[in-house]
Amino acid sequence: MFDTNQLVVSRFEEAHQADFFALNSHPEVMRYIRPVKSEEECRAFLIENIRLYRDGSVIGRYHVAEKNTASFVGTFSILMMPDRDAYHIGYALMPWAQGRGWAKELVIKGIQWFFEQTDQHQLFAITEPENIASAIVLQKTGFTIQESIEQRGTLLDVYCIHRNL
């Protein structure tokens, strides 16, 4: 899919089951994303995510590995917004991979990749207000807060970045 200076982003494969489970079952990683999943739930969720990949579509959750070691770092995603006809970017990093600047690197290159692959004029990001680390990454990469919404009883900040024309 794409590389950054230190990371490689590719499609998940069934062989990545252990990586997918490590991330989606980790309470610290999932804190602001979704409830943790069991191994069985992760297996089904991985298959569901692999089915998202279609030729010509950017939609999906993707495997992120460190370029030098091929170690699993986390995920990168482009998904549809739940309440509008628009896309949002997302990421999740394993605890050992946090604090290295990789989230910023991933989001910068992910924005570029998204706008190269689509004719969309804007890209959104969603985070809980308490997730200060993600808010900082989004702001440093050019996103601006647009609104706050409530979704399933949780307050969320919606950020947006526009294509440079």
Short mmCIF file of C-alpha atoms in Angstrom, two decimals:
data_model
loop_
_atom_site.label_atom_id
_atom_site.label_comp_id
_atom_site.label_asym_id
_atom_site.label_seq_id
_atom_site.Cartn_x
_atom_site.Cartn_y
_atom_site.Cartn_z
CA MET A 1 0.00 0.00 0.00
CA PHE A 2 2.51 2.60 1.19
CA ASP A 3 5.67 3.10 3.21
CA THR A 4 6.81 5.87 5.50
CA ASN A 5 10.40 6.45 6.59
CA GLN A 6 10.11 3.76 9.26
CA LEU A 7 6.87 1.87 8.58
CA VAL A 8 5.29 -0.40 5.98
CA VAL A 9 1.50 -0.40 5.56
CA SER A 10 -0.06 -3.42 3.82
CA ARG A 11 -3.27 -5.39 3.68
CA PHE A 12 -3.98 -7.79 6.50
CA GLU A 13 -3.85 -11.47 5.62
CA GLU A 14 -5.15 -14.43 7.58
CA ALA A 15 -1.52 -15.15 8.53
CA HIS A 16 -1.60 -11.93 10.59
CA GLN A 17 -4.13 -13.40 13.06
CA ALA A 18 -1.71 -13.22 16.01
CA ASP A 19 -0.92 -9.55 15.32
CA PHE A 20 -4.61 -8.71 14.91
CA PHE A 21 -5.45 -10.45 18.17
CA ALA A 22 -2.55 -8.80 20.06
CA LEU A 23 -3.87 -5.36 19.10
CA ASN A 24 -7.64 -5.91 19.39
CA SER A 25 -7.41 -7.72 22.73
CA HIS A 26 -5.13 -5.14 24.36
CA PRO A 27 -7.11 -2.98 26.86
CA GLU A 28 -4.70 -0.03 26.70
CA VAL A 29 -4.71 0.06 22.89
CA MET A 30 -8.49 -0.35 22.66
CA ARG A 31 -9.26 2.16 25.43
CA TYR A 32 -10.57 4.85 23.04
CA ILE A 33 -11.46 2.62 20.10
CA ARG A 34 -13.82 -0.26 20.99
CA PRO A 35 -14.24 -3.02 23.56
CA VAL A 36 -11.47 -5.62 23.56
CA LYS A 37 -12.17 -8.79 21.61
CA SER A 38 -11.59 -12.46 22.39
CA GLU A 39 -9.43 -14.59 20.14
CA GLU A 40 -12.52 -16.03 18.46
CA GLU A 41 -14.02 -12.56 17.97
CA CYS A 42 -10.71 -11.35 16.51
CA ARG A 43 -10.60 -14.22 14.05
CA ALA A 44 -14.07 -13.31 12.74
CA PHE A 45 -13.26 -9.56 12.79
CA LEU A 46 -10.07 -10.15 10.78
CA ILE A 47 -12.00 -12.06 8.10
CA GLU A 48 -14.61 -9.29 8.06
CA ASN A 49 -11.85 -6.72 7.57
CA ILE A 50 -10.12 -8.68 4.82
CA ARG A 51 -13.45 -8.72 2.96
CA LEU A 52 -13.43 -4.89 2.98
CA TYR A 53 -10.54 -4.86 0.50
CA ARG A 54 -11.80 -4.24 -3.00
CA ASP A 55 -9.89 -3.17 -6.06
CA GLY A 56 -9.99 0.59 -6.35
CA SER A 57 -11.28 1.14 -2.81
CA VAL A 58 -9.30 2.72 0.01
CA ILE A 59 -11.64 1.34 2.67
CA GLY A 60 -10.05 -1.03 5.13
CA ARG A 61 -7.95 -1.65 8.21
CA TYR A 62 -4.32 -2.25 7.34
CA HIS A 63 -1.32 -3.98 8.92
CA VAL A 64 1.54 -1.67 9.98
CA ALA A 65 5.04 -3.05 10.51
CA GLU A 66 8.38 -1.50 11.36
CA LYS A 67 10.41 -1.33 8.16
CA ASN A 68 13.76 -2.44 9.64
CA THR A 69 12.55 -5.39 11.72
CA ALA A 70 9.16 -6.28 10.16
CA SER A 71 7.77 -6.22 13.73
CA PHE A 72 4.05 -5.57 13.99
CA VAL A 73 3.45 -1.97 15.10
CA GLY A 74 -0.32 -1.56 14.77
CA THR A 75 -3.06 -0.66 12.33
CA PHE A 76 -3.97 2.12 9.94
CA SER A 77 -7.50 2.54 8.62
CA ILE A 78 -9.67 4.40 6.20
CA LEU A 79 -13.35 3.79 6.94
CA MET A 80 -16.67 5.42 6.23
CA MET A 81 -18.01 7.87 8.80
CA PRO A 82 -20.93 6.29 10.65
CA ASP A 83 -23.30 9.22 10.13
CA ARG A 84 -22.33 10.76 6.79
CA ASP A 85 -21.07 10.00 3.31
CA ALA A 86 -17.43 10.73 4.12
CA TYR A 87 -14.23 8.93 5.06
CA HIS A 88 -12.25 8.96 8.28
CA ILE A 89 -8.67 8.01 9.03
CA GLY A 90 -7.66 5.97 12.04
CA TYR A 91 -4.71 4.25 13.61
CA ALA A 92 -3.81 2.18 16.64
CA LEU A 93 -0.30 1.40 17.87
CA MET A 94 0.93 -1.27 20.22
CA PRO A 95 2.13 0.21 23.54
CA TRP A 96 5.82 -0.41 22.76
CA ALA A 97 5.39 1.52 19.48
CA GLN A 98 3.84 4.62 21.06
CA GLY A 99 5.84 7.77 21.78
CA ARG A 100 8.23 7.26 18.84
CA GLY A 101 6.62 9.72 16.43
CA TRP A 102 5.23 6.87 14.34
CA ALA A 103 1.59 7.94 14.71
CA LYS A 104 2.40 11.34 13.22
CA GLU A 105 4.47 9.74 10.45
CA LEU A 106 1.66 7.30 9.69
CA VAL A 107 -1.06 9.97 9.63
CA ILE A 108 0.97 12.34 7.42
CA LYS A 109 1.65 9.66 4.82
CA GLY A 110 -1.89 8.26 5.21
CA ILE A 111 -3.41 11.65 4.38
CA GLN A 112 -1.21 11.95 1.31
CA TRP A 113 -2.06 8.41 0.20
CA PHE A 114 -5.80 8.98 0.72
CA PHE A 115 -5.89 12.13 -1.40
CA GLU A 116 -3.76 10.49 -4.12
CA GLN A 117 -6.13 7.50 -4.27
CA THR A 118 -9.44 9.38 -4.20
CA ASP A 119 -11.12 12.49 -5.54
CA GLN A 120 -12.42 13.37 -2.07
CA HIS A 121 -11.95 16.95 -0.88
CA GLN A 122 -11.88 16.23 2.84
CA LEU A 123 -10.88 13.54 5.28
CA PHE A 124 -12.15 13.23 8.83
CA ALA A 125 -10.76 11.80 12.07
CA ILE A 126 -12.65 10.97 15.24
CA THR A 127 -11.37 10.78 18.80
CA GLU A 128 -12.62 11.07 22.34
CA PRO A 129 -11.70 14.41 23.98
CA GLU A 130 -9.80 12.50 26.70
CA ASN A 131 -7.49 10.96 24.09
CA ILE A 132 -5.10 13.89 24.23
CA ALA A 133 -2.24 12.05 22.50
CA SER A 134 -4.37 11.44 19.40
CA ALA A 135 -5.73 14.99 19.44
CA ILE A 136 -2.15 16.29 19.42
CA VAL A 137 -1.20 14.00 16.50
CA LEU A 138 -4.23 15.15 14.53
CA GLN A 139 -3.51 18.82 15.16
CA LYS A 140 0.19 18.43 14.29
CA THR A 141 -0.74 16.78 11.00
CA GLY A 142 -3.09 19.55 9.89
CA PHE A 143 -6.49 18.41 11.13
CA THR A 144 -8.73 20.98 12.78
CA ILE A 145 -11.59 20.23 15.11
CA GLN A 146 -14.93 20.72 13.41
CA GLU A 147 -17.51 19.62 15.93
CA SER A 148 -18.30 17.44 18.90
CA ILE A 149 -20.89 14.70 18.53
CA GLU A 150 -22.38 12.02 20.71
CA GLN A 151 -22.28 8.46 19.45
CA ARG A 152 -23.64 5.53 21.47
CA GLY A 153 -23.44 7.61 24.63
CA THR A 154 -19.83 8.71 24.05
CA LEU A 155 -18.73 12.27 23.30
CA LEU A 156 -16.45 12.41 20.25
CA ASP A 157 -14.47 15.22 18.62
CA VAL A 158 -14.66 15.27 14.84
CA TYR A 159 -11.59 16.64 13.04
CA CYS A 160 -11.23 17.47 9.36
CA ILE A 161 -8.48 18.15 6.87
CA HIS A 162 -9.06 19.43 3.33
CA ARG A 163 -7.30 18.51 0.12
CA ASN A 164 -4.76 21.12 -0.93
CA LEU A 165 -6.08 22.40 -4.26
#
